Amino acid sequence: MITLNVQVGRNLCFVWIFICFGSFILFRNRTNLPEEQTVSNRPSQQPTSTESLILKTPYQTLSSIPLQWKPGESPRTTIAEPSVPGFTLFHNLYVFNHTFYVVTSSPELVPSRGRIISNGIDSWSKRNGKLPTEKDLAIISPEEADDIFGRSVNTLGGVSFLQTDGPELLHHSRWYNFFVEIFALWQWRCYTSPDFDEFLGGQTRELPTRYIFPRVTQAQWKDGRGMNTWIMEAILGPVAMRFRDDWNIRMKQGDVLMLEHAAIGDLTAKRRDLEDALYRKPGFPFPLRIRTGWWESIRDRVLSHTPRSPLMVPSNDQDNGYTVTYISRQSTGRRLRQRDHSRLVDALRSLCDAHGYHLQVLNTDKMTLVEQIMAISRTTVLIGVHGNDLAGQLWVRPTQRSTIIEIFSPGGFIYDYEYCSRALGHKYYGIWMDRFFTTSDLPPVSIPNGFHSHDIAVNAETITSIIYHRLSM
């Protein structure tokens, strides 16, 4: 019996040595993985948080408040972690003579400038162009702050959103590029992430008191339909929009400003990150945890800003009264061939009449912005040729049946509205004539000849069969 116990002990000892040695080899191999392999092993599922977002009305005092301190006691700048290229949260961010200042005794903890900001002149074709310098963002000690600022600043309370890109990036595509890509899918989704709850004091998010664009004029930022202006006012209320001319005047006064809470967004810094192009691909997670319902409060604020309360409008899944909305582009450059457009409208009418669905055929060029938003907010299934009108899915309430159907010239595809629908929680279908694809089997990005054609072909029955399948689940 004693011999048996000794033998068992020896066996267990050998097993334990084998496990430890195997763990060591595995750990050593993992730590020696090249950076590319480490990236490819990121989780395929997007982490989320179910804690509800609580919105707080913005800090109401737009004027600055003087602040003084004793030598060496300047308020330190703190930066939220994790650091995300193109989106950075600060407490006590200083601005003087067009330069942003981080005051810290631990400069080694500050992310590199290129992850925070650009120089404002990078172009689409020069993503890795000239990097920002100390003129754009300076990192200084408290003693240096005393010398530069003179131990007094004017404090801007509340939350300041800043977008520090130049006119090329903010001017391109205007409505989609700023409001959808920059504000909704990037800045707001980052700002509401639970990863910043500790830094921001919980799940409450204060609406910005001001939105600053130090490198573009209002004319460069404003879109032709006035959507940017109207929607930002609907979301943020009496927010102070500050553009390059206003900012230049403030800087020329020689004031030193301290932004109590600041969120700097910079699309160039984001795109400089090698993984940015992957964020849109299915299975590659967003760099932060996403809060469930992150967009609901914004959508509701916009709808409540319209003359008719959304409570008076049938929801997109009320009873069985589903609404199918087709946005016609027949008066624009990129559009369906006329006979296919007519056949699609007829087929949609037949389908909706047969099953009791409500049909809307919209020509947004002949509608006010409020009319567009209210019509699309009633939608269960939204259909359209690739174009900015599909950004209206922001006002569609995500449900089990909410669906976006995007028609392309055969062979063409880009992520814009698929990525948007995935982020918002809608089911997506792309259409090539009589073929369709979904998020699980997307084709490669391609902009072939004819992508912007005014003679795009489509099979109406392909679309109606998708709609029937989605609404009869």
XYZ file of C-alpha atoms in Angstrom:
473
model
C 0.000 0.000 0.000
C 2.881 2.324 0.846
C 4.632 1.383 -2.421
C 1.432 2.145 -4.352
C 1.112 5.597 -2.751
C 4.694 6.414 -3.570
C 4.175 5.363 -7.181
C 1.005 7.436 -7.432
C 2.845 10.391 -5.938
C 5.613 10.059 -8.468
C 3.098 9.909 -11.324
C 1.328 13.003 -10.067
C 4.643 14.765 -9.760
C 5.542 13.965 -13.378
C 2.088 15.155 -14.520
C 2.539 18.421 -12.597
C 6.006 19.006 -14.108
C 4.615 18.332 -17.600
C 1.753 20.831 -17.109
C 4.078 23.531 -15.821
C 6.564 23.011 -18.651
C 3.766 23.062 -21.249
C 2.366 26.262 -19.750
C 5.793 27.860 -19.880
C 6.242 26.947 -23.562
C 2.751 28.200 -24.402
C 3.321 31.484 -22.541
C 6.731 31.969 -24.172
C 5.265 31.333 -27.648
C 2.360 33.710 -27.068
C 4.591 36.532 -25.887
C 6.826 36.068 -28.937
C 3.945 36.256 -31.443
C 4.497 38.896 -34.108
C 2.214 41.928 -33.819
C 0.177 40.894 -36.882
C -0.685 37.521 -35.332
C -1.674 39.148 -32.051
C -4.092 41.412 -33.919
C -5.653 38.512 -35.801
C -6.470 36.765 -32.512
C -8.781 39.543 -31.333
C -12.255 38.309 -30.326
C -14.779 38.116 -33.142
C -17.705 39.197 -30.975
C -18.196 42.847 -30.049
C -18.252 43.280 -26.257
C -21.239 45.281 -25.054
C -22.681 46.643 -21.841
C -26.348 46.456 -20.887
C -26.153 49.329 -18.398
C -28.467 52.079 -19.603
C -27.121 55.413 -20.738
C -28.274 58.393 -18.690
C -28.158 61.752 -20.475
C -27.562 64.952 -18.553
C -28.436 68.385 -19.881
C -25.393 70.428 -20.836
C -23.652 72.862 -18.552
C -25.425 76.143 -19.287
C -22.750 78.799 -18.692
C -21.072 79.476 -22.046
C -18.839 82.265 -20.726
C -15.430 81.521 -19.237
C -14.613 81.730 -15.525
C -11.219 83.087 -14.355
C -9.004 80.723 -12.386
C -5.695 81.412 -10.624
C -3.250 79.167 -8.771
C -0.112 79.305 -6.653
C 3.311 78.556 -8.196
C 3.568 74.937 -9.325
C -0.083 74.195 -8.489
C -1.675 74.449 -11.936
C -4.539 71.966 -12.396
C -3.109 68.818 -13.949
C -4.435 67.356 -17.173
C -5.770 63.822 -16.943
C -6.456 61.583 -19.930
C -8.948 58.730 -20.041
C -7.856 55.164 -20.596
C -7.962 53.183 -22.799
C -6.339 55.361 -25.419
C -8.109 55.143 -28.783
C -6.558 56.666 -31.932
C -8.730 59.567 -33.049
C -10.786 59.935 -29.855
C -9.326 61.208 -26.580
C -11.058 62.355 -23.392
C -9.389 64.962 -21.183
C -9.950 66.734 -17.891
C -8.328 70.178 -17.798
C -7.055 70.535 -21.357
C -5.384 73.906 -21.987
C -5.438 75.990 -25.186
C -3.233 78.970 -25.954
C -2.365 80.596 -29.284
C -3.879 77.672 -31.287
C -1.873 75.058 -29.354
C -3.428 72.456 -27.055
C -1.447 71.838 -23.853
C -1.333 68.787 -21.594
C 0.035 69.749 -18.155
C 1.489 66.717 -16.421
C 4.348 65.506 -14.260
C 4.216 62.131 -16.078
C 4.703 62.847 -19.791
C 5.522 59.200 -20.471
C 1.869 58.325 -19.802
C 0.533 60.618 -22.540
C -0.339 58.876 -25.840
C 1.695 59.917 -28.862
C 0.508 63.084 -30.613
C -0.310 61.178 -33.782
C -2.926 59.116 -31.916
C -4.668 62.233 -30.605
C -4.611 64.924 -33.271
C -3.544 65.830 -36.799
C -1.927 68.949 -38.178
C -5.150 69.830 -40.015
C -3.657 69.575 -43.498
C -3.486 65.807 -44.013
C -5.445 64.787 -47.072
C -7.338 61.639 -48.054
C -4.459 60.565 -50.286
C -1.775 61.265 -47.640
C -3.069 59.363 -44.638
C 0.423 59.103 -43.186
C 1.344 62.657 -44.101
C 3.086 65.214 -41.910
C 2.578 64.341 -38.256
C 1.459 66.892 -35.660
C 4.131 68.813 -33.767
C 4.373 70.726 -30.508
C 2.579 73.566 -32.266
C -0.507 71.341 -32.440
C -0.200 69.593 -29.058
C 2.419 70.365 -26.401
C 3.131 68.295 -23.296
C 4.511 70.467 -20.486
C 5.326 70.302 -16.782
C 3.477 72.317 -14.093
C 6.529 74.615 -13.831
C 6.473 75.247 -17.573
C 2.745 75.952 -17.309
C 3.496 78.754 -14.831
C 5.962 80.309 -17.271
C 3.662 80.019 -20.328
C 0.282 80.767 -18.763
C 1.282 83.118 -15.948
C -0.638 81.123 -13.311
C -4.080 82.165 -14.519
C -6.537 80.873 -17.128
C -10.144 81.253 -18.196
C -12.051 78.029 -17.546
C -14.704 76.758 -19.951
C -16.997 74.534 -17.896
C -18.984 71.570 -19.100
C -18.084 69.219 -21.931
C -16.416 70.543 -25.072
C -16.458 68.394 -28.204
C -13.722 69.277 -30.692
C -13.141 67.996 -34.230
C -9.656 69.001 -35.273
C -9.553 67.794 -38.900
C -9.041 70.205 -41.759
C -11.622 71.173 -44.395
C -10.858 68.291 -46.762
C -12.164 65.655 -44.385
C -15.074 67.636 -42.976
C -16.129 68.928 -46.387
C -16.148 65.560 -48.180
C -19.676 64.098 -48.501
C -20.674 66.615 -45.800
C -23.857 65.113 -44.307
C -22.728 61.488 -44.237
C -19.093 62.237 -43.483
C -19.662 64.487 -40.486
C -22.894 63.422 -38.853
C -22.887 59.689 -39.564
C -19.224 58.711 -39.792
C -17.683 61.259 -37.406
C -20.358 62.153 -34.860
C -22.655 59.110 -34.632
C -20.542 56.075 -35.426
C -17.333 57.420 -33.913
C -17.469 60.273 -31.394
C -20.810 59.462 -29.767
C -20.263 55.697 -29.745
C -16.854 56.242 -28.119
C -18.112 58.858 -25.642
C -20.906 56.574 -24.402
C -18.668 53.503 -24.036
C -18.736 51.923 -20.563
C -14.940 51.811 -20.772
C -15.025 55.510 -19.809
C -17.552 55.171 -16.973
C -14.890 55.352 -14.285
C -13.257 58.422 -15.839
C -16.611 60.173 -16.338
C -18.141 59.197 -13.006
C -20.583 56.484 -14.053
C -23.025 55.776 -16.866
C -24.264 59.372 -17.037
C -23.084 61.404 -20.013
C -23.391 65.174 -20.072
C -24.383 66.586 -23.438
C -21.715 68.890 -24.884
C -21.968 72.543 -23.963
C -20.072 73.511 -27.109
C -18.824 71.946 -30.326
C -15.588 73.444 -31.641
C -14.206 73.133 -35.188
C -10.950 75.132 -34.988
C -9.832 74.354 -38.562
C -12.965 74.741 -40.703
C -15.369 77.575 -41.391
C -19.090 77.186 -40.901
C -19.570 77.324 -44.677
C -17.169 74.398 -45.108
C -18.953 72.346 -42.450
C -22.539 73.161 -43.370
C -24.223 70.857 -45.898
C -26.453 72.103 -48.693
C -29.699 70.910 -47.090
C -28.861 72.352 -43.684
C -29.098 68.923 -42.053
C -25.936 69.274 -39.968
C -27.115 72.515 -38.387
C -30.699 71.439 -37.716
C -29.859 68.021 -36.332
C -27.049 69.206 -34.071
C -29.397 71.841 -32.655
C -32.056 69.160 -32.129
C -29.593 66.938 -30.281
C -27.588 69.429 -28.263
C -30.077 72.239 -27.770
C -28.556 75.711 -27.266
C -25.060 74.435 -27.959
C -22.425 76.954 -28.948
C -20.994 75.977 -32.356
C -17.556 77.488 -32.794
C -15.784 77.505 -36.152
C -12.404 78.684 -37.404
C -13.237 82.396 -37.639
C -14.677 82.499 -34.102
C -11.802 80.408 -32.785
C -9.203 82.653 -34.430
C -10.742 85.718 -32.825
C -10.672 84.046 -29.400
C -7.043 82.977 -29.875
C -5.974 86.486 -30.958
C -7.241 87.866 -27.653
C -4.330 86.131 -25.969
C -6.519 84.255 -23.502
C -5.373 80.988 -22.001
C -8.366 78.643 -21.916
C -8.790 75.525 -19.814
C -11.456 73.106 -21.025
C -12.873 71.391 -17.971
C -13.925 68.294 -19.928
C -12.863 67.854 -23.548
C -13.326 65.171 -26.196
C -10.998 65.557 -29.177
C -12.026 63.708 -32.291
C -9.700 63.530 -35.272
C -10.482 61.405 -38.321
C -6.933 61.656 -39.653
C -5.497 60.322 -36.384
C -8.057 57.521 -36.457
C -7.212 56.568 -40.027
C -3.518 56.675 -39.284
C -4.065 53.636 -37.064
C -3.347 50.495 -39.104
C -6.412 48.706 -37.732
C -8.884 51.446 -38.642
C -9.734 49.908 -42.006
C -10.680 46.677 -40.212
C -13.173 48.220 -37.776
C -15.874 48.212 -40.435
C -15.486 44.544 -41.263
C -17.872 42.058 -39.651
C -16.201 40.017 -36.931
C -13.596 42.657 -36.127
C -14.621 44.412 -32.919
C -14.911 48.086 -32.238
C -11.928 49.282 -30.145
C -14.153 49.974 -27.123
C -17.045 48.206 -25.462
C -20.331 49.452 -26.902
C -23.195 50.370 -24.627
C -26.477 48.712 -25.562
C -28.881 51.372 -26.816
C -26.057 53.873 -27.323
C -28.032 55.729 -30.057
C -31.567 55.583 -28.616
C -31.384 58.812 -26.638
C -30.035 60.763 -29.625
C -32.683 59.395 -31.971
C -35.419 60.232 -29.463
C -34.109 63.782 -28.998
C -34.200 64.380 -32.744
C -37.718 62.967 -33.091
C -38.974 65.024 -30.141
C -37.571 68.144 -31.846
C -39.949 67.706 -34.806
C -43.372 69.421 -34.796
C -45.170 66.113 -34.258
C -44.298 64.031 -31.238
C -43.079 60.532 -32.117
C -45.703 59.223 -29.703
C -48.337 60.340 -32.264
C -46.658 58.395 -35.070
C -47.146 54.635 -35.570
C -43.975 52.785 -34.629
C -42.273 50.595 -37.187
C -43.557 47.435 -35.474
C -46.892 48.627 -34.023
C -49.404 45.764 -34.219
C -48.865 44.277 -37.704
C -48.769 47.672 -39.433
C -45.266 47.364 -40.822
C -44.068 50.206 -43.013
C -42.010 49.650 -46.172
C -40.183 52.772 -47.372
C -38.588 53.059 -50.799
C -36.470 56.178 -51.338
C -36.498 57.031 -55.023
C -33.362 58.567 -56.569
C -34.874 58.939 -60.048
C -34.187 62.684 -60.052
C -30.486 62.233 -59.161
C -27.401 60.993 -60.968
C -27.095 57.498 -59.452
C -30.468 55.805 -60.008
C -32.352 52.781 -61.305
C -33.193 52.351 -64.949
C -36.676 53.780 -65.298
C -38.499 50.569 -66.180
C -36.941 48.748 -63.218
C -37.921 51.606 -60.912
C -41.539 51.396 -62.174
C -41.589 47.607 -61.787
C -40.207 47.878 -58.251
C -42.861 50.402 -57.200
C -45.628 48.202 -58.694
C -44.264 45.083 -56.994
C -44.007 46.857 -53.640
C -47.588 48.074 -53.946
C -48.829 44.586 -54.739
C -46.936 43.091 -51.817
C -48.112 45.720 -49.334
C -51.738 45.548 -50.516
C -51.720 41.759 -50.197
C -50.322 41.687 -46.668
C -51.551 44.905 -45.106
C -48.186 46.679 -45.004
C -47.978 50.430 -45.356
C -45.912 51.667 -48.326
C -44.061 54.981 -48.592
C -42.360 55.998 -51.848
C -40.285 59.055 -50.976
C -38.563 61.647 -53.119
C -36.483 63.402 -50.493
C -35.543 66.222 -52.889
C -39.152 67.424 -52.576
C -39.434 67.001 -48.804
C -38.392 69.144 -45.885
C -35.864 67.725 -43.464
C -38.537 67.273 -40.811
C -40.792 65.433 -43.283
C -37.948 63.096 -44.199
C -37.080 62.269 -40.605
C -40.681 61.670 -39.541
C -41.433 59.473 -42.569
C -38.331 57.348 -42.125
C -38.836 57.059 -38.352
C -42.022 55.052 -39.083
C -40.105 52.589 -41.246
C -39.616 48.859 -40.746
C -37.930 48.146 -44.108
C -35.892 50.876 -45.823
C -34.949 50.434 -49.504
C -32.790 52.610 -51.720
C -29.994 52.833 -54.224
C -26.617 53.441 -52.572
C -26.530 57.083 -51.460
C -26.778 59.525 -48.566
C -30.524 58.991 -48.135
C -29.788 55.587 -46.597
C -28.230 57.452 -43.665
C -31.882 57.972 -42.685
C -31.669 54.550 -41.044
C -30.391 56.482 -38.017
C -34.059 57.349 -37.331
C -35.339 53.757 -37.758
C -35.914 52.094 -34.416
C -34.042 48.760 -34.351
C -36.347 45.765 -33.927
C -36.326 42.085 -34.793
C -37.612 42.998 -38.277
C -35.961 46.344 -39.047
C -34.200 45.922 -42.386
C -32.021 47.985 -44.726
C -31.940 47.011 -48.432
C -29.218 48.744 -50.455
C -29.193 48.476 -54.253
C -25.820 48.567 -56.030
C -24.713 48.470 -59.608
C -23.761 44.772 -60.014
C -20.239 44.133 -58.756
C -20.061 47.279 -56.636
C -19.937 47.465 -52.860
C -18.661 49.747 -50.095
C -19.202 49.394 -46.345
C -20.812 52.774 -45.555
C -24.452 51.794 -44.982
C -23.867 48.129 -44.165
C -21.553 49.219 -41.360
C -24.125 51.771 -40.222
C -26.935 49.198 -40.161
C -24.768 46.730 -38.250
C -23.849 49.371 -35.669
C -27.504 50.361 -35.221
C -28.878 46.816 -35.033
C -30.698 46.505 -38.377
C -30.608 43.508 -40.723
C -28.772 44.382 -43.944
C -29.192 43.175 -47.537
C -27.136 44.307 -50.515
C -28.657 43.782 -53.963
C -26.981 43.027 -57.302
C -29.785 42.747 -59.880
C -31.373 39.402 -58.817
C -28.726 38.416 -56.245
C -28.422 39.472 -52.639
C -25.822 39.291 -49.883
C -25.907 39.972 -46.161
C -23.413 40.841 -43.436
C -22.339 37.182 -43.193
C -21.230 36.969 -46.860
C -20.238 40.461 -47.962
C -18.295 40.844 -51.218
C -14.973 42.702 -51.385
C -15.105 46.491 -51.547
C -15.288 47.512 -55.206
C -16.224 50.656 -57.139
C -16.356 49.423 -60.745
C -17.252 51.379 -63.855
C -20.981 52.063 -63.671
C -21.046 52.316 -59.872
C -22.623 55.784 -60.216
C -24.738 54.792 -63.203
C -28.130 56.351 -63.971
C -29.213 52.981 -65.425
C -28.824 50.490 -62.535
C -30.736 47.242 -63.060
C -32.639 45.469 -60.299
C -35.057 42.571 -60.057
C -38.172 43.655 -58.148
C -39.134 40.119 -57.096
C -35.787 39.658 -55.337
C -36.543 42.640 -53.115
C -40.183 41.766 -52.416
C -39.249 38.189 -51.472
C -36.735 39.542 -48.930
C -39.350 41.911 -47.478
C -41.955 39.148 -47.180
C -39.432 36.865 -45.502
C -38.424 39.561 -42.989
C -41.966 40.649 -42.112
C -43.472 37.172 -41.849
C -40.921 35.775 -39.371
